[in-house]
Coordinates of C-alpha atoms (C1' of nucleotides) and ligand atoms in Angstrom, one line a residue:
Chain A
M1 CA 6.6 20.6 -45.1
K2 CA 6.6 17.0 -44.5
N3 CA 3.2 14.6 -46.3
A4 CA 1.5 17.9 -47.5
V5 CA -0.2 14.8 -50.3
T6 CA -3.6 14.1 -49.2
K7 CA -3.1 11.8 -46.4
T8 CA -6.4 10.0 -43.8
K9 CA -5.2 11.9 -41.5
P10 CA -5.0 9.3 -38.7
R11 CA -7.5 8.2 -36.7
A12 CA -7.2 8.5 -32.3
H13 CA -8.9 5.8 -30.5
S14 CA -9.7 7.1 -27.0
H15 CA -7.2 4.7 -25.5
S16 CA -3.6 6.4 -27.2
H17 CA -2.4 3.0 -29.0
Q18 CA -0.2 5.3 -30.7
R19 CA 3.5 4.9 -30.4
Q20 CA 5.6 7.1 -27.4
E21 CA 8.6 8.4 -28.0
M22 CA 11.6 6.5 -26.1
S23 CA 12.4 9.7 -24.5
A24 CA 9.2 10.5 -23.9
L25 CA 9.3 7.4 -21.6
T26 CA 13.0 7.7 -20.3
G27 CA 11.4 11.6 -19.2
R28 CA 8.7 10.3 -17.2
L29 CA 10.9 8.5 -15.6
R30 CA 13.6 10.7 -14.5
Q31 CA 10.6 13.5 -13.1
Q32 CA 10.3 10.5 -10.6
A33 CA 13.8 10.5 -9.6
R34 CA 13.4 6.3 -10.7
K35 CA 16.5 5.2 -12.8
I36 CA 16.6 4.3 -16.9
T37 CA 18.5 1.0 -16.3
G38 CA 19.0 -1.3 -19.0
P39 CA 16.0 -3.8 -17.9
R40 CA 13.8 -1.0 -18.1
A41 CA 14.7 0.7 -21.1
A42 CA 14.3 -3.3 -22.9
I43 CA 11.1 -3.5 -21.4
L44 CA 9.9 -0.1 -22.9
E45 CA 11.1 -0.9 -25.7
I46 CA 8.8 -3.9 -25.7
L47 CA 6.0 -2.5 -24.7
R48 CA 5.7 0.2 -27.2
Q49 CA 5.7 -2.0 -30.1
H50 CA 3.0 -4.3 -29.2
P51 CA -0.8 -3.2 -29.5
H52 CA -2.2 -5.5 -27.1
P53 CA -0.9 -6.6 -23.5
L54 CA 1.6 -8.5 -22.5
T55 CA 2.3 -10.8 -20.0
N56 CA 6.0 -10.9 -17.8
K57 CA 6.4 -14.0 -19.1
E58 CA 5.8 -12.3 -22.5
I59 CA 8.4 -9.9 -22.5
F60 CA 10.7 -11.4 -20.8
A61 CA 10.5 -14.0 -23.9
A62 CA 10.3 -11.1 -26.3
M63 CA 14.1 -9.8 -24.6
S64 CA 16.7 -11.1 -26.9
G65 CA 19.8 -12.8 -24.8
G66 CA 17.9 -13.0 -21.3
Q67 CA 18.3 -8.6 -21.0
C68 CA 17.8 -9.1 -17.3
N69 CA 15.9 -11.3 -14.3
L70 CA 11.9 -12.0 -14.7
A71 CA 12.1 -10.7 -11.1
T72 CA 13.3 -7.7 -12.5
I73 CA 10.4 -7.0 -14.2
Y74 CA 8.0 -7.8 -12.1
R75 CA 9.1 -5.2 -10.2
A76 CA 9.6 -2.5 -13.0
M77 CA 5.7 -3.3 -13.4
H78 CA 5.0 -2.2 -9.9
L79 CA 6.6 0.9 -10.7
L80 CA 5.2 2.3 -13.3
E81 CA 1.7 0.7 -12.8
E82 CA 2.0 3.2 -9.5
M83 CA 3.0 5.6 -11.8
G84 CA 0.3 5.5 -13.7
M85 CA 2.9 4.2 -16.9
V86 CA 1.2 1.1 -17.6
K87 CA -2.3 -0.3 -16.6
R88 CA -2.4 -4.2 -16.2
F89 CA -5.5 -6.0 -17.4
D90 CA -6.8 -9.5 -16.1
F91 CA -8.1 -11.7 -18.5
G92 CA -9.4 -14.2 -15.9
D93 CA -6.4 -17.0 -17.3
G94 CA -4.3 -15.9 -12.9
T95 CA -1.9 -14.4 -15.0
A96 CA -1.2 -10.5 -15.2
R97 CA -1.2 -8.4 -18.2
F98 CA 0.5 -4.8 -19.2
E99 CA -0.2 -2.4 -21.5
L100 CA 1.6 1.3 -21.9
V101 CA -0.9 3.9 -21.5
G102 CA -0.5 7.0 -22.9
E103 CA 1.1 10.1 -20.7
G104 CA -2.0 11.6 -19.7
D105 CA -4.4 8.9 -20.6
D106 CA -5.6 7.0 -17.4
G107 CA -5.6 3.3 -19.6
H108 CA -9.7 2.4 -19.2
H109 CA -10.3 0.7 -21.6
H110 CA -11.4 -3.1 -22.9
H111 CA -10.6 -6.1 -25.3
L112 CA -12.1 -8.6 -26.9
V113 CA -10.4 -12.2 -26.3
C114 CA -10.2 -15.3 -28.5
T115 CA -11.1 -17.9 -26.2
R116 CA -10.3 -20.6 -28.9
C117 CA -6.7 -18.8 -29.5
A118 CA -6.0 -16.2 -27.5
E119 CA -6.2 -13.1 -30.1
V120 CA -6.5 -9.7 -28.9
V121 CA -8.9 -6.8 -30.1
E122 CA -9.1 -3.6 -28.8
I123 CA -12.4 -2.5 -27.9
E124 CA -13.3 1.0 -28.3
E125 CA -16.8 0.6 -26.0
C126 CA -17.6 1.5 -22.3
F127 CA -20.3 0.4 -19.8
P128 CA -22.9 3.5 -20.0
S129 CA -21.3 6.0 -17.8
A130 CA -25.0 6.9 -17.4
I131 CA -25.9 2.9 -15.8
E132 CA -22.4 3.4 -13.9
S133 CA -23.9 6.0 -11.9
R134 CA -26.9 4.4 -11.5
I135 CA -25.7 1.7 -9.9
A136 CA -23.1 3.5 -8.0
A137 CA -26.1 5.6 -7.0
A138 CA -28.6 3.2 -5.7
N139 CA -26.3 1.7 -3.8
G140 CA -24.0 4.7 -2.0
F141 CA -21.3 3.9 -3.2
T142 CA -18.9 5.7 -4.3
S143 CA -15.2 6.3 -7.2
V144 CA -17.3 3.4 -9.0
T145 CA -15.2 2.1 -11.8
H146 CA -14.8 -1.0 -13.8
K147 CA -13.4 -4.1 -14.9
L148 CA -15.2 -5.9 -18.4
E149 CA -13.4 -8.0 -20.9
F150 CA -15.0 -9.9 -23.3
F151 CA -14.9 -13.5 -24.7
G152 CA -16.1 -15.4 -27.8
I153 CA -14.7 -17.1 -31.0
C154 CA -12.5 -15.5 -33.3
P155 CA -12.9 -15.5 -37.4
E156 CA -10.3 -17.9 -37.5
C157 CA -10.4 -19.9 -34.7
Q158 CA -14.9 -20.2 -35.7
Chain B
M1 CA -54.4 -17.3 4.0
K2 CA -50.5 -16.2 5.0
N3 CA -50.0 -12.3 4.2
A4 CA -54.1 -11.5 3.6
V5 CA -53.0 -7.8 3.7
T6 CA -51.4 -5.8 1.5
K7 CA -47.5 -7.2 1.1
T8 CA -44.7 -5.1 -1.4
K9 CA -44.4 -8.2 -3.8
P10 CA -41.0 -9.5 -3.0
R11 CA -39.0 -8.5 -6.3
A12 CA -36.9 -12.0 -8.0
H13 CA -34.1 -10.8 -9.1
S14 CA -32.7 -11.7 -12.6
H15 CA -30.6 -14.4 -10.8
S16 CA -32.2 -16.3 -8.5
H17 CA -31.3 -15.5 -5.5
Q18 CA -33.4 -17.1 -3.3
R19 CA -31.5 -20.7 -1.3
Q20 CA -32.8 -23.9 -3.5
E21 CA -34.0 -26.8 -1.6
M22 CA -30.9 -29.6 -0.3
S23 CA -32.4 -32.1 -1.8
A24 CA -32.8 -30.4 -5.8
L25 CA -29.6 -29.9 -5.5
T26 CA -28.4 -33.7 -4.6
G27 CA -31.1 -34.8 -7.5
R28 CA -28.3 -33.4 -9.8
L29 CA -25.6 -34.3 -8.1
R30 CA -27.7 -38.1 -9.1
Q31 CA -28.7 -37.8 -12.2
Q32 CA -25.1 -37.2 -13.5
A33 CA -24.3 -40.5 -11.3
R34 CA -22.2 -38.2 -9.5
K35 CA -22.3 -39.0 -5.1
I36 CA -23.9 -37.4 -2.2
T37 CA -21.2 -37.4 -0.1
G38 CA -20.6 -35.6 3.4
P39 CA -18.0 -32.9 1.9
R40 CA -20.3 -32.0 -1.0
A41 CA -23.6 -31.6 1.1
A42 CA -21.5 -30.0 3.5
I43 CA -20.5 -27.5 0.4
L44 CA -23.8 -27.0 -1.1
E45 CA -25.8 -26.5 2.4
I46 CA -23.2 -23.4 3.1
L47 CA -23.5 -22.0 -0.2
R48 CA -26.8 -22.5 0.2
Q49 CA -26.5 -20.0 2.9
H50 CA -24.7 -18.0 1.9
P51 CA -25.7 -14.5 -1.4
H52 CA -22.1 -13.4 -2.3
P53 CA -19.7 -15.3 -4.3
L54 CA -17.4 -17.6 -1.3
T55 CA -13.7 -18.7 -1.7
N56 CA -13.0 -21.1 -1.6
K57 CA -11.0 -20.3 1.8
E58 CA -14.1 -19.6 2.9
I59 CA -16.2 -22.2 2.4
F60 CA -13.9 -24.3 3.9
A61 CA -13.2 -21.9 7.5
A62 CA -17.4 -22.0 7.0
M63 CA -17.2 -26.2 8.0
S64 CA -17.3 -26.6 11.7
G65 CA -15.2 -29.2 12.2
G66 CA -12.5 -29.6 9.1
Q67 CA -15.5 -31.6 7.5
C68 CA -12.6 -32.3 5.2
N69 CA -10.1 -31.0 3.3
L70 CA -9.5 -28.4 1.4
A71 CA -8.6 -29.9 -2.0
T72 CA -11.8 -32.3 -2.0
I73 CA -13.8 -28.9 -2.4
Y74 CA -11.6 -27.6 -5.0
R75 CA -12.5 -30.6 -7.0
A76 CA -15.7 -30.3 -5.5
M77 CA -15.7 -26.9 -7.0
H78 CA -15.1 -27.7 -9.9
L79 CA -16.9 -30.5 -10.7
L80 CA -20.0 -28.0 -9.8
E81 CA -18.9 -25.7 -12.3
E82 CA -18.9 -28.4 -15.3
M83 CA -22.5 -29.9 -14.5
G84 CA -23.6 -26.2 -14.0
M85 CA -24.5 -25.1 -10.6
V86 CA -22.2 -22.8 -9.3
K87 CA -20.6 -20.2 -11.2
R88 CA -16.8 -19.1 -11.5
F89 CA -16.7 -15.1 -10.6
D90 CA -12.6 -13.1 -10.7
F91 CA -12.6 -9.7 -8.3
G92 CA -9.2 -9.4 -9.2
D93 CA -7.1 -10.4 -6.8
G94 CA -5.8 -14.3 -7.4
T95 CA -8.8 -16.1 -6.0
A96 CA -11.5 -17.0 -7.1
R97 CA -15.2 -17.2 -5.6
F98 CA -18.3 -18.6 -6.1
E99 CA -21.8 -18.6 -6.4
L100 CA -24.6 -21.1 -5.6
V101 CA -26.6 -20.8 -9.1
G102 CA -30.2 -21.6 -9.9
E103 CA -31.5 -24.8 -11.8
G104 CA -32.1 -23.6 -14.8
D105 CA -30.6 -20.2 -14.8
D106 CA -26.7 -19.7 -15.8
G107 CA -25.9 -16.9 -13.4
H108 CA -24.4 -14.5 -15.6
H109 CA -24.5 -11.6 -13.7
H110 CA -22.2 -9.5 -11.8
H111 CA -21.0 -7.2 -8.4
L112 CA -20.0 -4.0 -7.0
V113 CA -17.1 -4.5 -5.1
C114 CA -16.1 -2.5 -1.6
T115 CA -12.6 -2.0 -2.4
R116 CA -12.0 -0.9 1.3
C117 CA -13.9 -3.4 3.5
A118 CA -14.5 -6.0 0.3
E119 CA -17.9 -5.8 1.3
V120 CA -20.2 -7.4 -2.5
V121 CA -23.7 -6.0 -3.9
E122 CA -25.7 -8.3 -6.1
I123 CA -25.8 -6.0 -9.0
E124 CA -29.0 -6.6 -11.8
E125 CA -27.1 -4.0 -14.7
C126 CA -25.6 -6.5 -17.1
F127 CA -23.4 -5.3 -20.3
P128 CA -26.1 -3.6 -22.6
S129 CA -26.6 -6.8 -25.0
A130 CA -27.0 -4.7 -28.3
I131 CA -23.6 -3.1 -28.2
E132 CA -22.1 -6.7 -26.9
S133 CA -23.8 -7.4 -30.8
R134 CA -22.4 -5.2 -32.6
I135 CA -19.0 -5.6 -30.6
A136 CA -19.5 -9.3 -31.9
A137 CA -20.4 -8.1 -35.4
A138 CA -17.9 -5.7 -35.6
N139 CA -15.0 -8.3 -34.9
G140 CA -16.5 -10.8 -36.4
F141 CA -16.6 -12.7 -33.5
T142 CA -19.3 -15.6 -32.3
S143 CA -20.3 -16.8 -28.9
V144 CA -19.7 -13.3 -27.3
T145 CA -20.1 -12.3 -23.4
H146 CA -18.3 -10.9 -21.2
K147 CA -16.8 -10.2 -17.7
L148 CA -17.6 -7.5 -16.1
E149 CA -17.3 -6.6 -12.2
F150 CA -17.7 -2.5 -10.2
F151 CA -15.1 -1.4 -7.6
G152 CA -15.6 1.8 -5.4
I153 CA -16.1 2.3 -1.9
C154 CA -19.3 1.3 0.2
P155 CA -20.9 4.1 1.9
E156 CA -19.6 1.9 5.0
C157 CA -16.0 4.1 3.8
Q158 CA -15.9 7.2 3.0
Chain C
dA1 C1' 36.8 10.1 -9.0
dT2 C1' 33.1 9.7 -4.8
dT3 C1' 28.9 8.7 -3.3
dA4 C1' 24.4 7.7 -2.3
dA5 C1' 19.9 6.0 -2.7
dG6 C1' 17.9 2.8 -6.0
dA7 C1' 17.9 -0.9 -9.0
dT8 C1' 19.2 -6.2 -10.3
dG9 C1' 20.4 -11.1 -9.6
dC10 C1' 19.5 -14.9 -7.1
dA11 C1' 16.9 -17.8 -4.4
dA12 C1' 13.7 -18.8 -1.5
dA13 C1' 9.6 -18.4 0.3
dC14 C1' 4.5 -17.4 -1.0
dG15 C1' -0.3 -18.6 -2.1
dA16 C1' -3.9 -20.4 -4.6
dT17 C1' -5.1 -24.3 -7.1
dT18 C1' -3.7 -29.0 -9.3
dT19 C1' -2.9 -34.2 -8.8
dG20 C1' -0.5 -38.9 -7.7
dC21 C1' -1.2 -41.9 -5.4
dA22 C1' -3.0 -45.0 -1.8
dT23 C1' -7.1 -45.8 1.0
dT24 C1' -12.7 -45.1 1.3
dT25 C1' -17.4 -45.4 0.6
dA26 C1' -22.0 -44.7 -2.2
dA27 C1' -24.9 -47.0 -4.7
dA28 C1' -25.8 -50.5 -8.5
dA29 C1' -25.1 -55.6 -8.2
dT30 C1' -25.9 -59.6 -6.5
Chain D
dA1 C1' -27.7 -58.2 3.6
dT2 C1' -22.7 -59.5 1.6
dT3 C1' -20.1 -58.0 -2.4
dT4 C1' -18.3 -55.4 -5.9
dT5 C1' -16.7 -51.3 -8.6
dA6 C1' -16.6 -46.4 -9.6
dA7 C1' -16.2 -42.3 -7.5
dA8 C1' -14.9 -39.8 -4.2
dT9 C1' -11.1 -37.8 -0.7
dG10 C1' -7.0 -36.9 2.1
dC11 C1' -2.9 -36.7 2.2
dA12 C1' 2.2 -34.7 0.4
dA13 C1' 4.1 -33.0 -4.0
dA14 C1' 3.9 -30.6 -6.9
dT15 C1' 2.5 -26.5 -10.1
dC16 C1' 2.5 -21.5 -11.3
dG17 C1' 2.4 -16.8 -10.8
dT18 C1' 4.4 -13.4 -8.2
dT19 C1' 6.9 -11.7 -3.7
dT20 C1' 10.8 -10.7 -1.1
dG21 C1' 15.1 -11.5 1.5
dC22 C1' 19.7 -9.0 0.8
dA23 C1' 24.6 -8.7 -0.8
dT24 C1' 26.0 -6.6 -5.0
dC25 C1' 26.4 -4.1 -8.5
dT26 C1' 25.2 1.1 -11.1
dT27 C1' 22.9 5.7 -12.3
dA28 C1' 23.1 10.5 -11.1
dA29 C1' 24.0 13.6 -8.4
dT30 C1' 28.5 15.7 -5.8
Ligands
LIG1 MN1 -5.5 -3.3 -24.8
LIG2 MN1 -23.5 -12.4 -7.0
LIG3 ZN1 -15.3 0.8 -19.4
LIG4 ZN1 -22.7 -9.0 -18.2

DNA sequence: ATTAAGATGCAAACGATTTGCATTTAAAAT
DNA sequence: ATTTTAAATGCAAATCGTTTGCATCTTAAT
């Protein structure tokens, strides 16, 4: 039995940031009859080790020797997004960012971004669903969701 | 005396949507030593009569006979944004949208957008400042604000 | 080993936005 | 009213993130 000694139980964040097993990731691809290719494995590996959203260019740069074409990354991110394996985020700078999403998790969460140095903090809080429901009802809308990001100056940059 | 009979007092929205006088708008430009030009007058006039954010292309299309060049609109929107006369919004479709802002108003507010027909509803509610303060404090950030937009299916499209 | 659907690389195409530069113009100065 | 000049415009070319057509490859099933 491992870890028999007292140990702080790891806090499971609502948006699961515990790294996913590579096998679980490739398994999800196989289930959908998609191929496990070099580029895809490399992309998933990079996403796996980053706790914050990455741009396609950042993913591309993170690959040692241009393991694949940038267009391939764009295509892969679309596929992964459709499959619900990654979530797309928009920090308002005209560049999409992607984060790996845990199995069964829809990935909905928010960030606090430093407008000086671009540091990113993962945020647990969400827009109060009671208020959102009220907004939806008041306007006759259904399936209402939201995009929400926070911006400010981080401790380092103040 | 007009309207002597019982009448519902018009609800003043937090983000002033009462149309601004053209003279007030041009006055703000003059104060900053900017010129009142044909294109700028046309742009302000169009923004004045639209309660929802407009894209630059929509503003351009709203001008009868190509009263000005699209690049001029882009430049004007940057100027107006810097001057705090318009607020930029991002609905996540890669196209900026602008809305006229009342004098003294910072224009901060949110929208509910139909993902089927793109109908836009102006929203009064805002992210609870108490929670935002807690998020800022918990992470040592200052000057924290947020971008927030709601998405759903409007009554027509359901 | 064969095969076919799926994936990739590459370059061209795209749409929104920005920019350089010659020309025009609003508004201040005379 | 005329002159003057900083500011603004038009136009075309450039930029940037993203998408796409197509020939070529590769995964994974047969
Ligand atoms: Mn995140
Ligand atoms: Mn609005
Ligand atoms: Zn949320
Ligand atoms: Zn708000």
